[in-house]
Amino acid sequence: MKILLVEDDETISFGIRLALVRKGYEVACCSGMEEGRSMFSPEFHLVLLDLNLPDGSGYDFCRWLKERCNTPVIFLTVRDDVKDITRGLDMGADDYITKPFHIAVLESRIQAVLRRVFGENADMASENMSASHVLVCGNIRLDKKRMQVSVEEKAVTLTSLEYRLLLMLMENKGCILPRSRILDKLWDADRNFVNDNTLTVAMKRLREKLYHTTCIATVRGIGYRMEEKE
């Protein structure tokens, strides 16, 4: 898997590249927007993108890229304001990681994005995810073929809305899902839009039925993320 890293801090860039190369990725580094544009090609499977670049904004680079192809983008930035995060996700970024971060977290989020986009073709896909009809997160297991959910091998009965909500979260494990994106995807049994209050209630009941799981994290002011917990 080829990754383009657009980061102007040489120390951060060196550390990220070293860690990812050790994991088997091929990483190309550049320090600015124009250099990134000249280096980019559709052969890259993922772009790691800083927001604050010396010759422009990461938002501009992301917009430029998305107009040409659908290569996944993960923002890496010190800017943790809700408006900044929402803006990045709304323009098509697949995730948004604020600095400082642990390299293991970055590796996990990269794998999650690549699994979601490339499925079984992702070099770093885990064994659990290679069986495309079975999704696993922590002690939660979802079998898409049988439409069955279990926690520690105990069957869990969910409503249609709760099941579809959990499926969406697990198919995007490791990625932030804004509430607006979830609402766009979810319909009730009568093909009516699910409203914001219904989503809040459904999420509360889903967590309860999953034995108050901590695998579903709330990203305050934005949405939710399914993530592994030790």
mmCIF file of C-alpha atoms in Angstrom:
data_model
loop_
_atom_site.group_PDB
_atom_site.id
_atom_site.type_symbol
_atom_site.label_atom_id
_atom_site.label_comp_id
_atom_site.label_asym_id
_atom_site.label_seq_id
_atom_site.Cartn_x
_atom_site.Cartn_y
_atom_site.Cartn_z
ATOM 1 C CA MET A 1 0.000 0.000 0.000
ATOM 2 C CA LYS A 2 1.384 3.402 -1.060
ATOM 3 C CA ILE A 3 0.854 6.409 1.216
ATOM 4 C CA LEU A 4 1.542 10.082 0.517
ATOM 5 C CA LEU A 5 2.409 12.062 3.657
ATOM 6 C CA VAL A 6 2.021 15.850 3.365
ATOM 7 C CA GLU A 7 3.606 17.265 6.528
ATOM 8 C CA ASP A 8 5.933 20.269 6.940
ATOM 9 C CA ASP A 9 7.368 19.248 10.336
ATOM 10 C CA GLU A 10 10.432 17.176 9.462
ATOM 11 C CA THR A 11 10.579 15.447 12.856
ATOM 12 C CA ILE A 12 6.957 14.329 12.689
ATOM 13 C CA SER A 13 7.306 13.329 9.046
ATOM 14 C CA PHE A 14 10.419 11.243 9.763
ATOM 15 C CA GLY A 15 8.788 9.461 12.717
ATOM 16 C CA ILE A 16 5.588 8.634 10.854
ATOM 17 C CA ARG A 17 7.430 7.419 7.768
ATOM 18 C CA LEU A 18 9.788 5.221 9.809
ATOM 19 C CA ALA A 19 6.918 3.587 11.707
ATOM 20 C CA LEU A 20 4.797 2.958 8.606
ATOM 21 C CA VAL A 21 7.681 1.586 6.541
ATOM 22 C CA ARG A 22 8.316 -0.906 9.337
ATOM 23 C CA LYS A 23 4.684 -2.000 8.953
ATOM 24 C CA GLY A 24 5.217 -2.663 5.251
ATOM 25 C CA TYR A 25 3.814 0.527 3.721
ATOM 26 C CA GLU A 26 5.539 2.476 0.960
ATOM 27 C CA VAL A 27 5.603 6.123 2.091
ATOM 28 C CA ALA A 28 6.414 9.228 0.047
ATOM 29 C CA CYS A 29 6.882 12.491 1.986
ATOM 30 C CA CYS A 30 6.518 16.138 0.993
ATOM 31 C CA SER A 31 6.403 19.345 3.016
ATOM 32 C CA GLY A 32 3.897 21.552 1.185
ATOM 33 C CA MET A 33 0.759 21.745 -0.916
ATOM 34 C CA GLU A 34 2.402 22.411 -4.281
ATOM 35 C CA GLU A 35 4.953 19.666 -3.756
ATOM 36 C CA GLY A 36 2.129 17.351 -2.780
ATOM 37 C CA ARG A 37 0.209 18.172 -5.934
ATOM 38 C CA SER A 38 3.240 17.436 -8.098
ATOM 39 C CA MET A 39 3.941 14.140 -6.326
ATOM 40 C CA PHE A 40 0.382 12.858 -6.119
ATOM 41 C CA SER A 41 -0.970 10.232 -8.499
ATOM 42 C CA PRO A 42 -3.933 7.818 -8.368
ATOM 43 C CA GLU A 43 -1.420 5.072 -7.557
ATOM 44 C CA PHE A 44 -1.434 6.245 -3.929
ATOM 45 C CA HIS A 45 -3.887 4.325 -1.758
ATOM 46 C CA LEU A 46 -4.065 6.933 1.030
ATOM 47 C CA VAL A 47 -3.033 10.525 1.807
ATOM 48 C CA LEU A 48 -2.034 11.676 5.302
ATOM 49 C CA LEU A 49 -2.512 15.435 5.282
ATOM 50 C CA ASP A 50 -1.559 18.236 7.671
ATOM 51 C CA LEU A 51 -3.908 21.223 7.734
ATOM 52 C CA ASN A 52 -1.329 23.953 8.334
ATOM 53 C CA LEU A 53 1.048 23.925 5.371
ATOM 54 C CA PRO A 54 3.610 26.640 4.551
ATOM 55 C CA ASP A 55 2.093 27.370 1.131
ATOM 56 C CA GLY A 56 -1.606 26.793 1.727
ATOM 57 C CA SER A 57 -4.284 24.906 3.607
ATOM 58 C CA GLY A 58 -4.772 21.160 3.796
ATOM 59 C CA TYR A 59 -8.437 21.854 3.060
ATOM 60 C CA ASP A 60 -7.450 23.233 -0.344
ATOM 61 C CA PHE A 61 -5.315 20.189 -1.075
ATOM 62 C CA CYS A 62 -8.128 17.838 -0.031
ATOM 63 C CA ARG A 63 -10.626 19.692 -2.225
ATOM 64 C CA TRP A 64 -8.181 19.597 -5.163
ATOM 65 C CA LEU A 65 -7.641 15.859 -4.695
ATOM 66 C CA LYS A 66 -11.337 14.949 -4.331
ATOM 67 C CA GLU A 67 -12.132 16.769 -7.580
ATOM 68 C CA ARG A 68 -9.802 14.331 -9.376
ATOM 69 C CA CYS A 69 -10.226 10.978 -7.633
ATOM 70 C CA ASN A 70 -11.598 9.332 -4.513
ATOM 71 C CA THR A 71 -8.316 8.495 -2.783
ATOM 72 C CA PRO A 72 -8.985 8.348 0.985
ATOM 73 C CA VAL A 73 -7.620 11.191 3.125
ATOM 74 C CA ILE A 74 -6.792 11.334 6.832
ATOM 75 C CA PHE A 75 -6.136 14.777 8.318
ATOM 76 C CA LEU A 76 -3.330 15.083 10.893
ATOM 77 C CA THR A 77 -3.451 18.408 12.703
ATOM 78 C CA VAL A 78 -3.200 20.307 15.977
ATOM 79 C CA ARG A 79 -6.512 22.016 15.192
ATOM 80 C CA ASP A 80 -9.117 20.277 17.346
ATOM 81 C CA ASP A 81 -12.010 22.715 17.023
ATOM 82 C CA VAL A 82 -15.323 21.032 16.169
ATOM 83 C CA LYS A 83 -15.802 23.342 13.183
ATOM 84 C CA ASP A 84 -12.420 22.336 11.747
ATOM 85 C CA ILE A 85 -13.129 18.617 12.195
ATOM 86 C CA THR A 86 -16.624 18.871 10.720
ATOM 87 C CA ARG A 87 -15.372 20.876 7.754
ATOM 88 C CA GLY A 88 -12.737 18.255 6.983
ATOM 89 C CA LEU A 89 -15.152 15.339 7.204
ATOM 90 C CA ASP A 90 -17.832 17.125 5.193
ATOM 91 C CA MET A 91 -15.449 17.696 2.267
ATOM 92 C CA GLY A 92 -14.801 13.959 2.045
ATOM 93 C CA ALA A 93 -11.952 13.191 4.455
ATOM 94 C CA ASP A 94 -12.156 9.682 5.883
ATOM 95 C CA ASP A 95 -10.792 10.534 9.323
ATOM 96 C CA TYR A 96 -9.371 13.412 11.379
ATOM 97 C CA ILE A 97 -6.620 12.810 13.941
ATOM 98 C CA THR A 98 -5.483 15.581 16.268
ATOM 99 C CA LYS A 99 -1.877 15.999 17.397
ATOM 100 C CA PRO A 100 -0.265 14.784 19.518
ATOM 101 C CA PHE A 101 -1.242 11.182 18.810
ATOM 102 C CA HIS A 102 0.290 7.790 19.503
ATOM 103 C CA ILE A 103 1.717 6.115 16.403
ATOM 104 C CA ALA A 104 -0.196 2.917 17.242
ATOM 105 C CA VAL A 105 -3.454 4.877 17.048
ATOM 106 C CA LEU A 106 -2.484 6.249 13.641
ATOM 107 C CA GLU A 107 -1.606 2.761 12.380
ATOM 108 C CA SER A 108 -4.949 1.409 13.589
ATOM 109 C CA ARG A 109 -6.928 4.222 11.961
ATOM 110 C CA ILE A 110 -5.009 3.773 8.676
ATOM 111 C CA GLN A 111 -5.829 0.059 8.656
ATOM 112 C CA ALA A 112 -9.496 0.815 9.344
ATOM 113 C CA VAL A 113 -9.734 3.231 6.405
ATOM 114 C CA LEU A 114 -7.908 0.867 4.030
ATOM 115 C CA ARG A 115 -10.090 -2.085 5.061
ATOM 116 C CA ARG A 116 -13.222 -0.050 4.459
ATOM 117 C CA VAL A 117 -12.092 1.235 1.052
ATOM 118 C CA PHE A 118 -10.223 -1.774 -0.337
ATOM 119 C CA GLY A 119 -11.678 -4.670 1.649
ATOM 120 C CA GLU A 120 -9.793 -7.944 1.277
ATOM 121 C CA ASN A 121 -7.274 -6.313 -1.078
ATOM 122 C CA ALA A 122 -5.785 -4.207 1.712
ATOM 123 C CA ASP A 123 -2.364 -5.623 2.605
ATOM 124 C CA MET A 124 -2.822 -4.764 6.265
ATOM 125 C CA ALA A 125 -6.341 -6.187 6.662
ATOM 126 C CA SER A 126 -6.605 -8.333 9.754
ATOM 127 C CA GLU A 127 -7.672 -11.973 9.749
ATOM 128 C CA ASN A 128 -10.971 -11.159 11.398
ATOM 129 C CA MET A 129 -11.840 -8.657 8.696
ATOM 130 C CA SER A 130 -10.841 -10.861 5.769
ATOM 131 C CA ALA A 131 -14.102 -12.778 6.091
ATOM 132 C CA SER A 132 -16.189 -9.972 4.645
ATOM 133 C CA HIS A 133 -19.494 -11.233 6.043
ATOM 134 C CA VAL A 134 -18.250 -11.299 9.649
ATOM 135 C CA LEU A 135 -17.379 -8.057 11.438
ATOM 136 C CA VAL A 136 -15.662 -8.036 14.826
ATOM 137 C CA CYS A 137 -14.927 -5.265 17.311
ATOM 138 C CA GLY A 138 -13.829 -6.197 20.806
ATOM 139 C CA ASN A 139 -16.271 -8.829 22.078
ATOM 140 C CA ILE A 140 -18.954 -7.807 19.554
ATOM 141 C CA ARG A 141 -19.493 -10.021 16.490
ATOM 142 C CA LEU A 142 -21.835 -9.240 13.595
ATOM 143 C CA ASP A 143 -22.615 -11.843 10.923
ATOM 144 C CA LYS A 144 -24.010 -10.050 7.855
ATOM 145 C CA LYS A 145 -25.147 -13.241 6.111
ATOM 146 C CA ARG A 146 -27.234 -14.416 9.057
ATOM 147 C CA MET A 147 -27.988 -10.885 10.307
ATOM 148 C CA GLN A 148 -26.969 -12.033 13.770
ATOM 149 C CA VAL A 149 -25.212 -10.097 16.528
ATOM 150 C CA SER A 150 -23.529 -11.564 19.576
ATOM 151 C CA VAL A 151 -21.510 -10.353 22.555
ATOM 152 C CA GLU A 152 -19.100 -12.909 23.988
ATOM 153 C CA GLU A 153 -21.032 -15.560 22.015
ATOM 154 C CA LYS A 154 -24.344 -14.522 23.604
ATOM 155 C CA ALA A 155 -26.995 -13.689 20.992
ATOM 156 C CA VAL A 156 -28.315 -10.124 21.040
ATOM 157 C CA THR A 157 -31.716 -9.187 19.633
ATOM 158 C CA LEU A 158 -31.802 -5.811 17.881
ATOM 159 C CA THR A 159 -34.472 -3.838 16.081
ATOM 160 C CA SER A 160 -33.995 -3.181 12.365
ATOM 161 C CA LEU A 161 -32.822 0.366 13.066
ATOM 162 C CA GLU A 162 -30.402 -0.731 15.802
ATOM 163 C CA TYR A 163 -28.957 -3.454 13.558
ATOM 164 C CA ARG A 164 -28.420 -1.080 10.640
ATOM 165 C CA LEU A 165 -26.831 1.473 12.956
ATOM 166 C CA LEU A 166 -24.423 -1.118 14.378
ATOM 167 C CA LEU A 167 -23.628 -2.437 10.894
ATOM 168 C CA MET A 168 -22.756 1.049 9.691
ATOM 169 C CA LEU A 169 -20.501 1.637 12.697
ATOM 170 C CA MET A 170 -18.698 -1.688 12.355
ATOM 171 C CA GLU A 171 -18.198 -1.361 8.595
ATOM 172 C CA ASN A 172 -16.455 1.950 9.324
ATOM 173 C CA LYS A 173 -14.577 0.799 12.426
ATOM 174 C CA GLY A 174 -11.937 3.291 13.470
ATOM 175 C CA CYS A 175 -13.435 6.164 11.469
ATOM 176 C CA ILE A 176 -15.486 9.097 12.741
ATOM 177 C CA LEU A 177 -19.064 9.028 11.451
ATOM 178 C CA PRO A 178 -20.745 12.442 11.718
ATOM 179 C CA ARG A 179 -24.366 12.345 12.880
ATOM 180 C CA SER A 180 -25.400 14.009 9.611
ATOM 181 C CA ARG A 181 -23.855 11.190 7.572
ATOM 182 C CA ILE A 182 -25.524 8.528 9.723
ATOM 183 C CA LEU A 183 -28.899 10.228 9.390
ATOM 184 C CA ASP A 184 -28.513 10.364 5.600
ATOM 185 C CA LYS A 185 -27.986 6.598 5.481
ATOM 186 C CA LEU A 186 -30.603 5.401 7.953
ATOM 187 C CA TRP A 187 -34.283 4.961 7.125
ATOM 188 C CA ASP A 188 -37.024 3.508 9.283
ATOM 189 C CA ALA A 189 -39.208 0.557 8.284
ATOM 190 C CA ASP A 190 -41.665 2.832 6.466
ATOM 191 C CA ARG A 191 -38.863 4.419 4.418
ATOM 192 C CA ASN A 192 -39.042 7.664 6.364
ATOM 193 C CA PHE A 193 -35.979 9.608 7.423
ATOM 194 C CA VAL A 194 -34.737 8.915 10.947
ATOM 195 C CA ASN A 195 -34.522 12.203 12.832
ATOM 196 C CA ASP A 196 -31.859 13.387 15.262
ATOM 197 C CA ASN A 197 -33.782 12.497 18.417
ATOM 198 C CA THR A 198 -34.520 8.990 17.121
ATOM 199 C CA LEU A 199 -30.818 8.461 16.436
ATOM 200 C CA THR A 200 -29.937 9.505 19.996
ATOM 201 C CA VAL A 201 -32.467 7.075 21.485
ATOM 202 C CA ALA A 202 -31.434 4.249 19.141
ATOM 203 C CA MET A 203 -27.776 4.713 20.063
ATOM 204 C CA LYS A 204 -28.589 4.634 23.787
ATOM 205 C CA ARG A 205 -30.600 1.423 23.437
ATOM 206 C CA LEU A 206 -27.974 -0.169 21.210
ATOM 207 C CA ARG A 207 -25.257 0.433 23.792
ATOM 208 C CA GLU A 208 -27.471 -1.029 26.510
ATOM 209 C CA LYS A 209 -28.228 -4.164 24.477
ATOM 210 C CA LEU A 210 -24.507 -4.593 23.824
ATOM 211 C CA TYR A 211 -23.992 -4.751 27.599
ATOM 212 C CA HIS A 212 -23.084 -1.059 27.850
ATOM 213 C CA THR A 213 -20.183 -1.484 25.457
ATOM 214 C CA THR A 214 -17.390 1.087 25.418
ATOM 215 C CA CYS A 215 -16.495 0.198 21.814
ATOM 216 C CA ILE A 216 -18.910 2.866 20.558
ATOM 217 C CA ALA A 217 -17.227 6.187 21.314
ATOM 218 C CA THR A 218 -19.006 9.530 21.173
ATOM 219 C CA VAL A 219 -17.020 12.234 19.380
ATOM 220 C CA ARG A 220 -18.496 15.257 21.120
ATOM 221 C CA GLY A 221 -20.265 17.687 18.816
ATOM 222 C CA ILE A 222 -19.617 15.523 15.744
ATOM 223 C CA GLY A 223 -20.812 11.926 15.871
ATOM 224 C CA TYR A 224 -19.586 8.441 16.756
ATOM 225 C CA ARG A 225 -16.718 6.027 16.151
ATOM 226 C CA MET A 226 -16.514 2.259 16.602
ATOM 227 C CA GLU A 227 -13.148 1.392 18.115
ATOM 228 C CA GLU A 228 -11.290 -1.475 19.742
ATOM 229 C CA LYS A 229 -10.907 -1.334 23.517
ATOM 230 C CA GLU A 230 -8.302 -3.164 25.530
#
